[in-house]
């Protein structure tokens, strides 16, 4: 039974991409389904997965959301920071719990937002003189956020899909925010979408290999426990 457990899970494995409006228009290669929930944050997306434990069993789930849902703007101080309620230990605990149902969650990195471009549609925008400063605060917060995302995936033994790397490009030790590839200062344009799709698609076989390694280790431990070997 244990010998073939990982084979059964592997052949039944469905790959899903779950996110907010950042995933609109995406269809990465080897991804079975893409679900878009505008305005959704991590808590909503993970709760959605938990509500579908039975039908989503044996799934590899990629979660992608934007900076607006994960950060907060202190308008009085014109600063942008990570929302305090996002506990990475809690996030990691939920991801670990989902593994018990053979649901493997990988969190994608986030991209910043350019306030001037995003608010250019507003008739009477507020704090316009501080948009560049606010954009810089948000960018620094997103960099910290992505470091936390990478660490969360690492502790779950998964590689991180750095989907942000086309927009927030690291050059000579510094990050350059290439906001021209965001259609409205927030959502990715076609060039960025193609890049993100490629990053996710290339991450899939790496993650599946890690899943197989974990299942193989689990099977061997169970066989030793029952003196099968």
mmCIF file with all atom_site columns, C-alpha atoms in Angstrom:
data_model
loop_
_atom_site.group_PDB
_atom_site.id
_atom_site.type_symbol
_atom_site.label_atom_id
_atom_site.label_alt_id
_atom_site.label_comp_id
_atom_site.label_asym_id
_atom_site.label_entity_id
_atom_site.label_seq_id
_atom_site.pdbx_PDB_ins_code
_atom_site.Cartn_x
_atom_site.Cartn_y
_atom_site.Cartn_z
_atom_site.occupancy
_atom_site.B_iso_or_equiv
_atom_site.pdbx_formal_charge
_atom_site.auth_seq_id
_atom_site.auth_comp_id
_atom_site.auth_asym_id
_atom_site.auth_atom_id
_atom_site.pdbx_PDB_model_num
ATOM 1   C CA . UNK A 1 1   ? 0.000   0.000  0.000   1.00 0.00 ? 1   UNK A CA 1
ATOM 2   C CA . UNK A 1 2   ? 2.668   2.498  1.086   1.00 0.00 ? 2   UNK A CA 1
ATOM 3   C CA . UNK A 1 3   ? 4.899   1.664  -1.862  1.00 0.00 ? 3   UNK A CA 1
ATOM 4   C CA . UNK A 1 4   ? 2.259   2.824  -4.313  1.00 0.00 ? 4   UNK A CA 1
ATOM 5   C CA . UNK A 1 5   ? 0.797   5.708  -2.287  1.00 0.00 ? 5   UNK A CA 1
ATOM 6   C CA . UNK A 1 6   ? 2.961   8.383  -3.847  1.00 0.00 ? 6   UNK A CA 1
ATOM 7   C CA . UNK A 1 7   ? 2.262   6.981  -7.331  1.00 0.00 ? 7   UNK A CA 1
ATOM 8   C CA . UNK A 1 8   ? -1.501  7.254  -6.792  1.00 0.00 ? 8   UNK A CA 1
ATOM 9   C CA . UNK A 1 9   ? -1.204  10.841 -5.524  1.00 0.00 ? 9   UNK A CA 1
ATOM 10  C CA . UNK A 1 10  ? 1.198   11.781 -8.309  1.00 0.00 ? 10  UNK A CA 1
ATOM 11  C CA . UNK A 1 11  ? -1.037  10.554 -11.131 1.00 0.00 ? 11  UNK A CA 1
ATOM 12  C CA . UNK A 1 12  ? -4.123  12.204 -9.612  1.00 0.00 ? 12  UNK A CA 1
ATOM 13  C CA . UNK A 1 13  ? -2.329  15.482 -8.883  1.00 0.00 ? 13  UNK A CA 1
ATOM 14  C CA . UNK A 1 14  ? -4.107  18.569 -10.218 1.00 0.00 ? 14  UNK A CA 1
ATOM 15  C CA . UNK A 1 15  ? -2.265  21.880 -10.544 1.00 0.00 ? 15  UNK A CA 1
ATOM 16  C CA . UNK A 1 16  ? -4.316  24.978 -9.734  1.00 0.00 ? 16  UNK A CA 1
ATOM 17  C CA . UNK A 1 17  ? -3.581  28.722 -9.723  1.00 0.00 ? 17  UNK A CA 1
ATOM 18  C CA . UNK A 1 18  ? -5.603  30.706 -7.223  1.00 0.00 ? 18  UNK A CA 1
ATOM 19  C CA . UNK A 1 19  ? -5.449  34.477 -6.874  1.00 0.00 ? 19  UNK A CA 1
ATOM 20  C CA . UNK A 1 20  ? -7.028  37.899 -7.053  1.00 0.00 ? 20  UNK A CA 1
ATOM 21  C CA . UNK A 1 21  ? -7.184  40.116 -10.154 1.00 0.00 ? 21  UNK A CA 1
ATOM 22  C CA . UNK A 1 22  ? -3.417  39.646 -10.611 1.00 0.00 ? 22  UNK A CA 1
ATOM 23  C CA . UNK A 1 23  ? -4.093  36.223 -12.211 1.00 0.00 ? 23  UNK A CA 1
ATOM 24  C CA . UNK A 1 24  ? -6.690  37.510 -14.683 1.00 0.00 ? 24  UNK A CA 1
ATOM 25  C CA . UNK A 1 25  ? -5.695  36.509 -18.208 1.00 0.00 ? 25  UNK A CA 1
ATOM 26  C CA . UNK A 1 26  ? -3.135  33.940 -17.029 1.00 0.00 ? 26  UNK A CA 1
ATOM 27  C CA . UNK A 1 27  ? -3.044  30.334 -18.218 1.00 0.00 ? 27  UNK A CA 1
ATOM 28  C CA . UNK A 1 28  ? 0.375   28.885 -17.373 1.00 0.00 ? 28  UNK A CA 1
ATOM 29  C CA . UNK A 1 29  ? 1.400   25.701 -19.137 1.00 0.00 ? 29  UNK A CA 1
ATOM 30  C CA . UNK A 1 30  ? 0.595   22.502 -17.184 1.00 0.00 ? 30  UNK A CA 1
ATOM 31  C CA . UNK A 1 31  ? -1.864  24.330 -14.889 1.00 0.00 ? 31  UNK A CA 1
ATOM 32  C CA . UNK A 1 32  ? -5.261  22.611 -14.891 1.00 0.00 ? 32  UNK A CA 1
ATOM 33  C CA . UNK A 1 33  ? -7.357  25.530 -13.656 1.00 0.00 ? 33  UNK A CA 1
ATOM 34  C CA . UNK A 1 34  ? -7.067  29.233 -12.819 1.00 0.00 ? 34  UNK A CA 1
ATOM 35  C CA . UNK A 1 35  ? -9.492  30.787 -10.316 1.00 0.00 ? 35  UNK A CA 1
ATOM 36  C CA . UNK A 1 36  ? -9.692  34.580 -9.986  1.00 0.00 ? 36  UNK A CA 1
ATOM 37  C CA . UNK A 1 37  ? -11.241 36.338 -6.961  1.00 0.00 ? 37  UNK A CA 1
ATOM 38  C CA . UNK A 1 38  ? -10.798 40.135 -7.285  1.00 0.00 ? 38  UNK A CA 1
ATOM 39  C CA . UNK A 1 39  ? -9.779  41.732 -3.998  1.00 0.00 ? 39  UNK A CA 1
ATOM 40  C CA . UNK A 1 40  ? -8.929  38.403 -2.342  1.00 0.00 ? 40  UNK A CA 1
ATOM 41  C CA . UNK A 1 41  ? -6.070  38.154 0.161   1.00 0.00 ? 41  UNK A CA 1
ATOM 42  C CA . UNK A 1 42  ? -4.195  35.119 1.511   1.00 0.00 ? 42  UNK A CA 1
ATOM 43  C CA . UNK A 1 43  ? -6.754  34.486 4.233   1.00 0.00 ? 43  UNK A CA 1
ATOM 44  C CA . UNK A 1 44  ? -9.644  34.368 1.760   1.00 0.00 ? 44  UNK A CA 1
ATOM 45  C CA . UNK A 1 45  ? -7.762  32.166 -0.712  1.00 0.00 ? 45  UNK A CA 1
ATOM 46  C CA . UNK A 1 46  ? -6.594  29.652 1.902   1.00 0.00 ? 46  UNK A CA 1
ATOM 47  C CA . UNK A 1 47  ? -10.097 29.580 3.398   1.00 0.00 ? 47  UNK A CA 1
ATOM 48  C CA . UNK A 1 48  ? -11.455 28.796 -0.075  1.00 0.00 ? 48  UNK A CA 1
ATOM 49  C CA . UNK A 1 49  ? -9.038  25.877 -0.368  1.00 0.00 ? 49  UNK A CA 1
ATOM 50  C CA . UNK A 1 50  ? -10.099 24.612 3.084   1.00 0.00 ? 50  UNK A CA 1
ATOM 51  C CA . UNK A 1 51  ? -13.737 24.688 1.973   1.00 0.00 ? 51  UNK A CA 1
ATOM 52  C CA . UNK A 1 52  ? -12.911 22.333 -0.902  1.00 0.00 ? 52  UNK A CA 1
ATOM 53  C CA . UNK A 1 53  ? -10.763 19.749 0.877   1.00 0.00 ? 53  UNK A CA 1
ATOM 54  C CA . UNK A 1 54  ? -12.477 16.701 -0.592  1.00 0.00 ? 54  UNK A CA 1
ATOM 55  C CA . UNK A 1 55  ? -12.607 17.708 -4.262  1.00 0.00 ? 55  UNK A CA 1
ATOM 56  C CA . UNK A 1 56  ? -9.187  19.374 -4.092  1.00 0.00 ? 56  UNK A CA 1
ATOM 57  C CA . UNK A 1 57  ? -7.396  16.415 -2.537  1.00 0.00 ? 57  UNK A CA 1
ATOM 58  C CA . UNK A 1 58  ? -4.161  15.616 -4.403  1.00 0.00 ? 58  UNK A CA 1
ATOM 59  C CA . UNK A 1 59  ? -3.665  19.181 -5.631  1.00 0.00 ? 59  UNK A CA 1
ATOM 60  C CA . UNK A 1 60  ? -0.726  21.499 -6.103  1.00 0.00 ? 60  UNK A CA 1
ATOM 61  C CA . UNK A 1 61  ? -2.042  25.018 -5.469  1.00 0.00 ? 61  UNK A CA 1
ATOM 62  C CA . UNK A 1 62  ? -0.220  28.210 -6.401  1.00 0.00 ? 62  UNK A CA 1
ATOM 63  C CA . UNK A 1 63  ? -1.427  31.347 -4.623  1.00 0.00 ? 63  UNK A CA 1
ATOM 64  C CA . UNK A 1 64  ? -0.822  34.787 -6.145  1.00 0.00 ? 64  UNK A CA 1
ATOM 65  C CA . UNK A 1 65  ? -2.128  38.047 -4.761  1.00 0.00 ? 65  UNK A CA 1
ATOM 66  C CA . UNK A 1 66  ? -1.213  41.716 -4.985  1.00 0.00 ? 66  UNK A CA 1
ATOM 67  C CA . UNK A 1 67  ? 0.301   44.247 -2.570  1.00 0.00 ? 67  UNK A CA 1
ATOM 68  C CA . UNK A 1 68  ? -2.929  46.171 -1.973  1.00 0.00 ? 68  UNK A CA 1
ATOM 69  C CA . UNK A 1 69  ? -4.500  43.233 -0.114  1.00 0.00 ? 69  UNK A CA 1
ATOM 70  C CA . UNK A 1 70  ? -1.375  42.499 1.947   1.00 0.00 ? 70  UNK A CA 1
ATOM 71  C CA . UNK A 1 71  ? -0.350  46.009 2.989   1.00 0.00 ? 71  UNK A CA 1
ATOM 72  C CA . UNK A 1 72  ? -1.913  49.037 4.634   1.00 0.00 ? 72  UNK A CA 1
ATOM 73  C CA . UNK A 1 73  ? -1.533  52.752 3.934   1.00 0.00 ? 73  UNK A CA 1
ATOM 74  C CA . UNK A 1 74  ? -1.130  55.054 6.926   1.00 0.00 ? 74  UNK A CA 1
ATOM 75  C CA . UNK A 1 75  ? -2.445  58.193 5.250   1.00 0.00 ? 75  UNK A CA 1
ATOM 76  C CA . UNK A 1 76  ? -1.594  60.497 8.139   1.00 0.00 ? 76  UNK A CA 1
ATOM 77  C CA . UNK A 1 77  ? 2.077   59.496 7.949   1.00 0.00 ? 77  UNK A CA 1
ATOM 78  C CA . UNK A 1 78  ? 2.022   58.715 4.204   1.00 0.00 ? 78  UNK A CA 1
ATOM 79  C CA . UNK A 1 79  ? 3.632   55.349 4.856   1.00 0.00 ? 79  UNK A CA 1
ATOM 80  C CA . UNK A 1 80  ? 2.865   51.907 3.535   1.00 0.00 ? 80  UNK A CA 1
ATOM 81  C CA . UNK A 1 81  ? 3.647   48.800 5.580   1.00 0.00 ? 81  UNK A CA 1
ATOM 82  C CA . UNK A 1 82  ? 2.699   45.145 5.844   1.00 0.00 ? 82  UNK A CA 1
ATOM 83  C CA . UNK A 1 83  ? -0.616  44.491 7.542   1.00 0.00 ? 83  UNK A CA 1
ATOM 84  C CA . UNK A 1 84  ? 0.056   43.274 11.070  1.00 0.00 ? 84  UNK A CA 1
ATOM 85  C CA . UNK A 1 85  ? -2.570  40.547 10.961  1.00 0.00 ? 85  UNK A CA 1
ATOM 86  C CA . UNK A 1 86  ? -0.495  38.632 8.423   1.00 0.00 ? 86  UNK A CA 1
ATOM 87  C CA . UNK A 1 87  ? 1.345   36.231 10.686  1.00 0.00 ? 87  UNK A CA 1
ATOM 88  C CA . UNK A 1 88  ? 3.727   34.110 8.637   1.00 0.00 ? 88  UNK A CA 1
ATOM 89  C CA . UNK A 1 89  ? 3.694   31.437 11.329  1.00 0.00 ? 89  UNK A CA 1
ATOM 90  C CA . UNK A 1 90  ? -0.085  31.240 10.981  1.00 0.00 ? 90  UNK A CA 1
ATOM 91  C CA . UNK A 1 91  ? 0.219   31.159 7.189   1.00 0.00 ? 91  UNK A CA 1
ATOM 92  C CA . UNK A 1 92  ? 2.786   28.379 7.387   1.00 0.00 ? 92  UNK A CA 1
ATOM 93  C CA . UNK A 1 93  ? 0.665   26.442 9.890   1.00 0.00 ? 93  UNK A CA 1
ATOM 94  C CA . UNK A 1 94  ? -2.341  26.453 7.532   1.00 0.00 ? 94  UNK A CA 1
ATOM 95  C CA . UNK A 1 95  ? -0.198  25.361 4.599   1.00 0.00 ? 95  UNK A CA 1
ATOM 96  C CA . UNK A 1 96  ? 1.288   22.537 6.688   1.00 0.00 ? 96  UNK A CA 1
ATOM 97  C CA . UNK A 1 97  ? -2.197  21.464 7.777   1.00 0.00 ? 97  UNK A CA 1
ATOM 98  C CA . UNK A 1 98  ? -3.370  21.272 4.164   1.00 0.00 ? 98  UNK A CA 1
ATOM 99  C CA . UNK A 1 99  ? -0.549  18.831 3.403   1.00 0.00 ? 99  UNK A CA 1
ATOM 100 C CA . UNK A 1 100 ? -2.432  16.247 5.470   1.00 0.00 ? 100 UNK A CA 1
ATOM 101 C CA . UNK A 1 101 ? -5.054  16.281 2.719   1.00 0.00 ? 101 UNK A CA 1
ATOM 102 C CA . UNK A 1 102 ? -2.401  16.013 -0.018  1.00 0.00 ? 102 UNK A CA 1
ATOM 103 C CA . UNK A 1 103 ? -2.989  19.685 -0.879  1.00 0.00 ? 103 UNK A CA 1
ATOM 104 C CA . UNK A 1 104 ? 0.371   21.335 -1.452  1.00 0.00 ? 104 UNK A CA 1
ATOM 105 C CA . UNK A 1 105 ? 0.346   25.141 -1.367  1.00 0.00 ? 105 UNK A CA 1
ATOM 106 C CA . UNK A 1 106 ? 3.079   27.307 -2.884  1.00 0.00 ? 106 UNK A CA 1
ATOM 107 C CA . UNK A 1 107 ? 2.916   31.091 -2.371  1.00 0.00 ? 107 UNK A CA 1
ATOM 108 C CA . UNK A 1 108 ? 4.081   33.288 -5.264  1.00 0.00 ? 108 UNK A CA 1
ATOM 109 C CA . UNK A 1 109 ? 5.895   36.565 -4.655  1.00 0.00 ? 109 UNK A CA 1
ATOM 110 C CA . UNK A 1 110 ? 4.099   39.923 -4.903  1.00 0.00 ? 110 UNK A CA 1
ATOM 111 C CA . UNK A 1 111 ? 4.747   42.991 -7.066  1.00 0.00 ? 111 UNK A CA 1
ATOM 112 C CA . UNK A 1 112 ? 4.624   46.642 -5.907  1.00 0.00 ? 112 UNK A CA 1
ATOM 113 C CA . UNK A 1 113 ? 2.128   49.283 -7.020  1.00 0.00 ? 113 UNK A CA 1
ATOM 114 C CA . UNK A 1 114 ? 2.840   52.668 -8.609  1.00 0.00 ? 114 UNK A CA 1
ATOM 115 C CA . UNK A 1 115 ? 0.517   55.208 -6.962  1.00 0.00 ? 115 UNK A CA 1
ATOM 116 C CA . UNK A 1 116 ? 0.769   57.911 -9.666  1.00 0.00 ? 116 UNK A CA 1
ATOM 117 C CA . UNK A 1 117 ? -0.200  55.574 -12.489 1.00 0.00 ? 117 UNK A CA 1
ATOM 118 C CA . UNK A 1 118 ? -2.874  53.747 -10.497 1.00 0.00 ? 118 UNK A CA 1
ATOM 119 C CA . UNK A 1 119 ? -4.591  56.926 -9.302  1.00 0.00 ? 119 UNK A CA 1
ATOM 120 C CA . UNK A 1 120 ? -4.303  58.781 -12.624 1.00 0.00 ? 120 UNK A CA 1
ATOM 121 C CA . UNK A 1 121 ? -7.962  57.916 -13.294 1.00 0.00 ? 121 UNK A CA 1
ATOM 122 C CA . UNK A 1 122 ? -9.136  59.807 -10.200 1.00 0.00 ? 122 UNK A CA 1
ATOM 123 C CA . UNK A 1 123 ? -10.757 63.205 -10.742 1.00 0.00 ? 123 UNK A CA 1
ATOM 124 C CA . UNK A 1 124 ? -9.427  64.751 -7.528  1.00 0.00 ? 124 UNK A CA 1
ATOM 125 C CA . UNK A 1 125 ? -6.628  62.526 -6.207  1.00 0.00 ? 125 UNK A CA 1
ATOM 126 C CA . UNK A 1 126 ? -5.395  63.101 -2.661  1.00 0.00 ? 126 UNK A CA 1
ATOM 127 C CA . UNK A 1 127 ? -1.760  63.124 -1.469  1.00 0.00 ? 127 UNK A CA 1
ATOM 128 C CA . UNK A 1 128 ? -0.580  63.479 -5.057  1.00 0.00 ? 128 UNK A CA 1
ATOM 129 C CA . UNK A 1 129 ? 2.590   65.286 -3.918  1.00 0.00 ? 129 UNK A CA 1
ATOM 130 C CA . UNK A 1 130 ? 3.538   62.221 -1.866  1.00 0.00 ? 130 UNK A CA 1
ATOM 131 C CA . UNK A 1 131 ? 2.885   59.501 -4.445  1.00 0.00 ? 131 UNK A CA 1
ATOM 132 C CA . UNK A 1 132 ? 6.542   58.830 -5.181  1.00 0.00 ? 132 UNK A CA 1
ATOM 133 C CA . UNK A 1 133 ? 7.331   58.599 -1.467  1.00 0.00 ? 133 UNK A CA 1
ATOM 134 C CA . UNK A 1 134 ? 4.378   56.284 -0.908  1.00 0.00 ? 134 UNK A CA 1
ATOM 135 C CA . UNK A 1 135 ? 5.435   54.120 -3.853  1.00 0.00 ? 135 UNK A CA 1
ATOM 136 C CA . UNK A 1 136 ? 8.920   53.778 -2.385  1.00 0.00 ? 136 UNK A CA 1
ATOM 137 C CA . UNK A 1 137 ? 7.508   52.783 1.028   1.00 0.00 ? 137 UNK A CA 1
ATOM 138 C CA . UNK A 1 138 ? 5.295   50.162 -0.603  1.00 0.00 ? 138 UNK A CA 1
ATOM 139 C CA . UNK A 1 139 ? 8.172   48.816 -2.695  1.00 0.00 ? 139 UNK A CA 1
ATOM 140 C CA . UNK A 1 140 ? 10.338  48.336 0.413   1.00 0.00 ? 140 UNK A CA 1
ATOM 141 C CA . UNK A 1 141 ? 7.440   46.610 2.187   1.00 0.00 ? 141 UNK A CA 1
ATOM 142 C CA . UNK A 1 142 ? 6.908   44.275 -0.777  1.00 0.00 ? 142 UNK A CA 1
ATOM 143 C CA . UNK A 1 143 ? 10.623  43.381 -0.756  1.00 0.00 ? 143 UNK A CA 1
ATOM 144 C CA . UNK A 1 144 ? 10.274  42.372 2.926   1.00 0.00 ? 144 UNK A CA 1
ATOM 145 C CA . UNK A 1 145 ? 7.052   40.563 2.116   1.00 0.00 ? 145 UNK A CA 1
ATOM 146 C CA . UNK A 1 146 ? 8.742   38.524 -0.615  1.00 0.00 ? 146 UNK A CA 1
ATOM 147 C CA . UNK A 1 147 ? 11.559  37.589 1.749   1.00 0.00 ? 147 UNK A CA 1
ATOM 148 C CA . UNK A 1 148 ? 8.937   36.248 4.179   1.00 0.00 ? 148 UNK A CA 1
ATOM 149 C CA . UNK A 1 149 ? 7.158   34.393 1.353   1.00 0.00 ? 149 UNK A CA 1
ATOM 150 C CA . UNK A 1 150 ? 10.438  32.782 0.291   1.00 0.00 ? 150 UNK A CA 1
ATOM 151 C CA . UNK A 1 151 ? 11.156  31.689 3.853   1.00 0.00 ? 151 UNK A CA 1
ATOM 152 C CA . UNK A 1 152 ? 7.647   30.256 4.265   1.00 0.00 ? 152 UNK A CA 1
ATOM 153 C CA . UNK A 1 153 ? 8.013   28.194 1.080   1.00 0.00 ? 153 UNK A CA 1
ATOM 154 C CA . UNK A 1 154 ? 11.517  27.089 2.098   1.00 0.00 ? 154 UNK A CA 1
ATOM 155 C CA . UNK A 1 155 ? 10.313  25.779 5.447   1.00 0.00 ? 155 UNK A CA 1
ATOM 156 C CA . UNK A 1 156 ? 7.674   23.810 3.571   1.00 0.00 ? 156 UNK A CA 1
ATOM 157 C CA . UNK A 1 157 ? 10.464  22.410 1.368   1.00 0.00 ? 157 UNK A CA 1
ATOM 158 C CA . UNK A 1 158 ? 9.277   24.208 -1.785  1.00 0.00 ? 158 UNK A CA 1
ATOM 159 C CA . UNK A 1 159 ? 11.022  26.562 -4.181  1.00 0.00 ? 159 UNK A CA 1
ATOM 160 C CA . UNK A 1 160 ? 9.465   30.020 -4.557  1.00 0.00 ? 160 UNK A CA 1
ATOM 161 C CA . UNK A 1 161 ? 8.029   31.226 -7.894  1.00 0.00 ? 161 UNK A CA 1
ATOM 162 C CA . UNK A 1 162 ? 9.596   34.697 -8.193  1.00 0.00 ? 162 UNK A CA 1
ATOM 163 C CA . UNK A 1 163 ? 6.857   36.098 -10.408 1.00 0.00 ? 163 UNK A CA 1
ATOM 164 C CA . UNK A 1 164 ? 7.776   39.640 -9.317  1.00 0.00 ? 164 UNK A CA 1
ATOM 165 C CA . UNK A 1 165 ? 11.280  39.488 -10.818 1.00 0.00 ? 165 UNK A CA 1
ATOM 166 C CA . UNK A 1 166 ? 10.236  40.961 -14.184 1.00 0.00 ? 166 UNK A CA 1
ATOM 167 C CA . UNK A 1 167 ? 8.623   44.007 -12.526 1.00 0.00 ? 167 UNK A CA 1
ATOM 168 C CA . UNK A 1 168 ? 10.895  44.408 -9.515  1.00 0.00 ? 168 UNK A CA 1
ATOM 169 C CA . UNK A 1 169 ? 14.214  43.587 -11.124 1.00 0.00 ? 169 UNK A CA 1
ATOM 170 C CA . UNK A 1 170 ? 17.387  43.331 -9.069  1.00 0.00 ? 170 UNK A CA 1
ATOM 171 C CA . UNK A 1 171 ? 20.329  44.996 -10.782 1.00 0.00 ? 171 UNK A CA 1
ATOM 172 C CA . UNK A 1 172 ? 23.778  45.405 -9.217  1.00 0.00 ? 172 UNK A CA 1
ATOM 173 C CA . UNK A 1 173 ? 22.432  44.744 -5.745  1.00 0.00 ? 173 UNK A CA 1
ATOM 174 C CA . UNK A 1 174 ? 19.560  47.247 -6.051  1.00 0.00 ? 174 UNK A CA 1
ATOM 175 C CA . UNK A 1 175 ? 15.919  46.830 -7.028  1.00 0.00 ? 175 UNK A CA 1
ATOM 176 C CA . UNK A 1 176 ? 14.525  48.684 -10.018 1.00 0.00 ? 176 UNK A CA 1
ATOM 177 C CA . UNK A 1 177 ? 10.739  49.045 -10.160 1.00 0.00 ? 177 UNK A CA 1
ATOM 178 C CA . UNK A 1 178 ? 9.831   48.664 -13.844 1.00 0.00 ? 178 UNK A CA 1
ATOM 179 C CA . UNK A 1 179 ? 6.270   49.926 -13.452 1.00 0.00 ? 179 UNK A CA 1
ATOM 180 C CA . UNK A 1 180 ? 5.943   50.519 -17.211 1.00 0.00 ? 180 UNK A CA 1
ATOM 181 C CA . UNK A 1 181 ? 5.091   46.812 -17.488 1.00 0.00 ? 181 UNK A CA 1
ATOM 182 C CA . UNK A 1 182 ? 2.013   47.298 -15.275 1.00 0.00 ? 182 UNK A CA 1
ATOM 183 C CA . UNK A 1 183 ? -0.975  48.408 -17.368 1.00 0.00 ? 183 UNK A CA 1
ATOM 184 C CA . UNK A 1 184 ? -2.439  50.643 -14.666 1.00 0.00 ? 184 UNK A CA 1
ATOM 185 C CA . UNK A 1 185 ? 0.335   50.811 -12.091 1.00 0.00 ? 185 UNK A CA 1
ATOM 186 C CA . UNK A 1 186 ? -0.903  47.606 -10.424 1.00 0.00 ? 186 UNK A CA 1
ATOM 187 C CA . UNK A 1 187 ? -1.962  44.814 -12.800 1.00 0.00 ? 187 UNK A CA 1
ATOM 188 C CA . UNK A 1 188 ? 0.549   43.119 -15.110 1.00 0.00 ? 188 UNK A CA 1
ATOM 189 C CA . UNK A 1 189 ? 0.546   43.822 -18.843 1.00 0.00 ? 189 UNK A CA 1
ATOM 190 C CA . UNK A 1 190 ? 0.951   41.045 -21.408 1.00 0.00 ? 190 UNK A CA 1
ATOM 191 C CA . UNK A 1 191 ? 4.769   40.968 -21.205 1.00 0.00 ? 191 UNK A CA 1
ATOM 192 C CA . UNK A 1 192 ? 4.612   40.619 -17.425 1.00 0.00 ? 192 UNK A CA 1
ATOM 193 C CA . UNK A 1 193 ? 1.823   38.017 -17.645 1.00 0.00 ? 193 UNK A CA 1
ATOM 194 C CA . UNK A 1 194 ? 3.876   35.866 -20.029 1.00 0.00 ? 194 UNK A CA 1
ATOM 195 C CA . UNK A 1 195 ? 6.844   36.103 -17.649 1.00 0.00 ? 195 UNK A CA 1
ATOM 196 C CA . UNK A 1 196 ? 4.723   35.148 -14.630 1.00 0.00 ? 196 UNK A CA 1
ATOM 197 C CA . UNK A 1 197 ? 3.212   32.201 -16.509 1.00 0.00 ? 197 UNK A CA 1
ATOM 198 C CA . UNK A 1 198 ? 6.691   30.952 -17.423 1.00 0.00 ? 198 UNK A CA 1
ATOM 199 C CA . UNK A 1 199 ? 7.955   31.269 -13.841 1.00 0.00 ? 199 UNK A CA 1
ATOM 200 C CA . UNK A 1 200 ? 5.003   29.269 -12.488 1.00 0.00 ? 200 UNK A CA 1
ATOM 201 C CA . UNK A 1 201 ? 5.245   26.623 -15.228 1.00 0.00 ? 201 UNK A CA 1
ATOM 202 C CA . UNK A 1 202 ? 8.977   26.136 -14.608 1.00 0.00 ? 202 UNK A CA 1
ATOM 203 C CA . UNK A 1 203 ? 8.349   25.838 -10.868 1.00 0.00 ? 203 UNK A CA 1
ATOM 204 C CA . UNK A 1 204 ? 5.834   22.989 -11.245 1.00 0.00 ? 204 UNK A CA 1
ATOM 205 C CA . UNK A 1 205 ? 8.262   20.087 -11.972 1.00 0.00 ? 205 UNK A CA 1
ATOM 206 C CA . UNK A 1 206 ? 10.604  21.267 -9.185  1.00 0.00 ? 206 UNK A CA 1
ATOM 207 C CA . UNK A 1 207 ? 7.733   21.264 -6.696  1.00 0.00 ? 207 UNK A CA 1
ATOM 208 C CA . UNK A 1 208 ? 6.397   17.908 -7.882  1.00 0.00 ? 208 UNK A CA 1
ATOM 209 C CA . UNK A 1 209 ? 9.857   16.402 -7.371  1.00 0.00 ? 209 UNK A CA 1
ATOM 210 C CA . UNK A 1 210 ? 9.860   17.747 -3.804  1.00 0.00 ? 210 UNK A CA 1
ATOM 211 C CA . UNK A 1 211 ? 6.410   16.259 -3.204  1.00 0.00 ? 211 UNK A CA 1
ATOM 212 C CA . UNK A 1 212 ? 7.583   12.874 -4.491  1.00 0.00 ? 212 UNK A CA 1
ATOM 213 C CA . UNK A 1 213 ? 10.636  13.040 -2.194  1.00 0.00 ? 213 UNK A CA 1
ATOM 214 C CA . UNK A 1 214 ? 8.400   13.747 0.817   1.00 0.00 ? 214 UNK A CA 1
ATOM 215 C CA . UNK A 1 215 ? 5.956   10.959 -0.064  1.00 0.00 ? 215 UNK A CA 1
ATOM 216 C CA . UNK A 1 216 ? 8.778   8.517  -0.672  1.00 0.00 ? 216 UNK A CA 1
ATOM 217 C CA . UNK A 1 217 ? 10.260  9.344  2.736   1.00 0.00 ? 217 UNK A CA 1
ATOM 218 C CA . UNK A 1 218 ? 6.843   8.957  4.358   1.00 0.00 ? 218 UNK A CA 1
ATOM 219 C CA . UNK A 1 219 ? 6.313   5.566  2.696   1.00 0.00 ? 219 UNK A CA 1
ATOM 220 C CA . UNK A 1 220 ? 9.709   4.289  3.801   1.00 0.00 ? 220 UNK A CA 1
ATOM 221 C CA . UNK A 1 221 ? 9.087   5.397  7.399   1.00 0.00 ? 221 UNK A CA 1
ATOM 222 C CA . UNK A 1 222 ? 5.703   3.637  7.441   1.00 0.00 ? 222 UNK A CA 1
ATOM 223 C CA . UNK A 1 223 ? 7.148   0.464  5.967   1.00 0.00 ? 223 UNK A CA 1
ATOM 224 C CA . UNK A 1 224 ? 9.881   0.414  8.612   1.00 0.00 ? 224 UNK A CA 1
ATOM 225 C CA . UNK A 1 225 ? 7.274   1.072  11.290  1.00 0.00 ? 225 UNK A CA 1
ATOM 226 C CA . UNK A 1 226 ? 5.292   -1.981 10.180  1.00 0.00 ? 226 UNK A CA 1
ATOM 227 C CA . UNK A 1 227 ? 8.409   -4.106 9.539   1.00 0.00 ? 227 UNK A CA 1
ATOM 228 C CA . UNK A 1 228 ? 7.614   -4.376 5.843   1.00 0.00 ? 228 UNK A CA 1
ATOM 229 C CA . UNK A 1 229 ? 11.231  -3.730 4.836   1.00 0.00 ? 229 UNK A CA 1
#
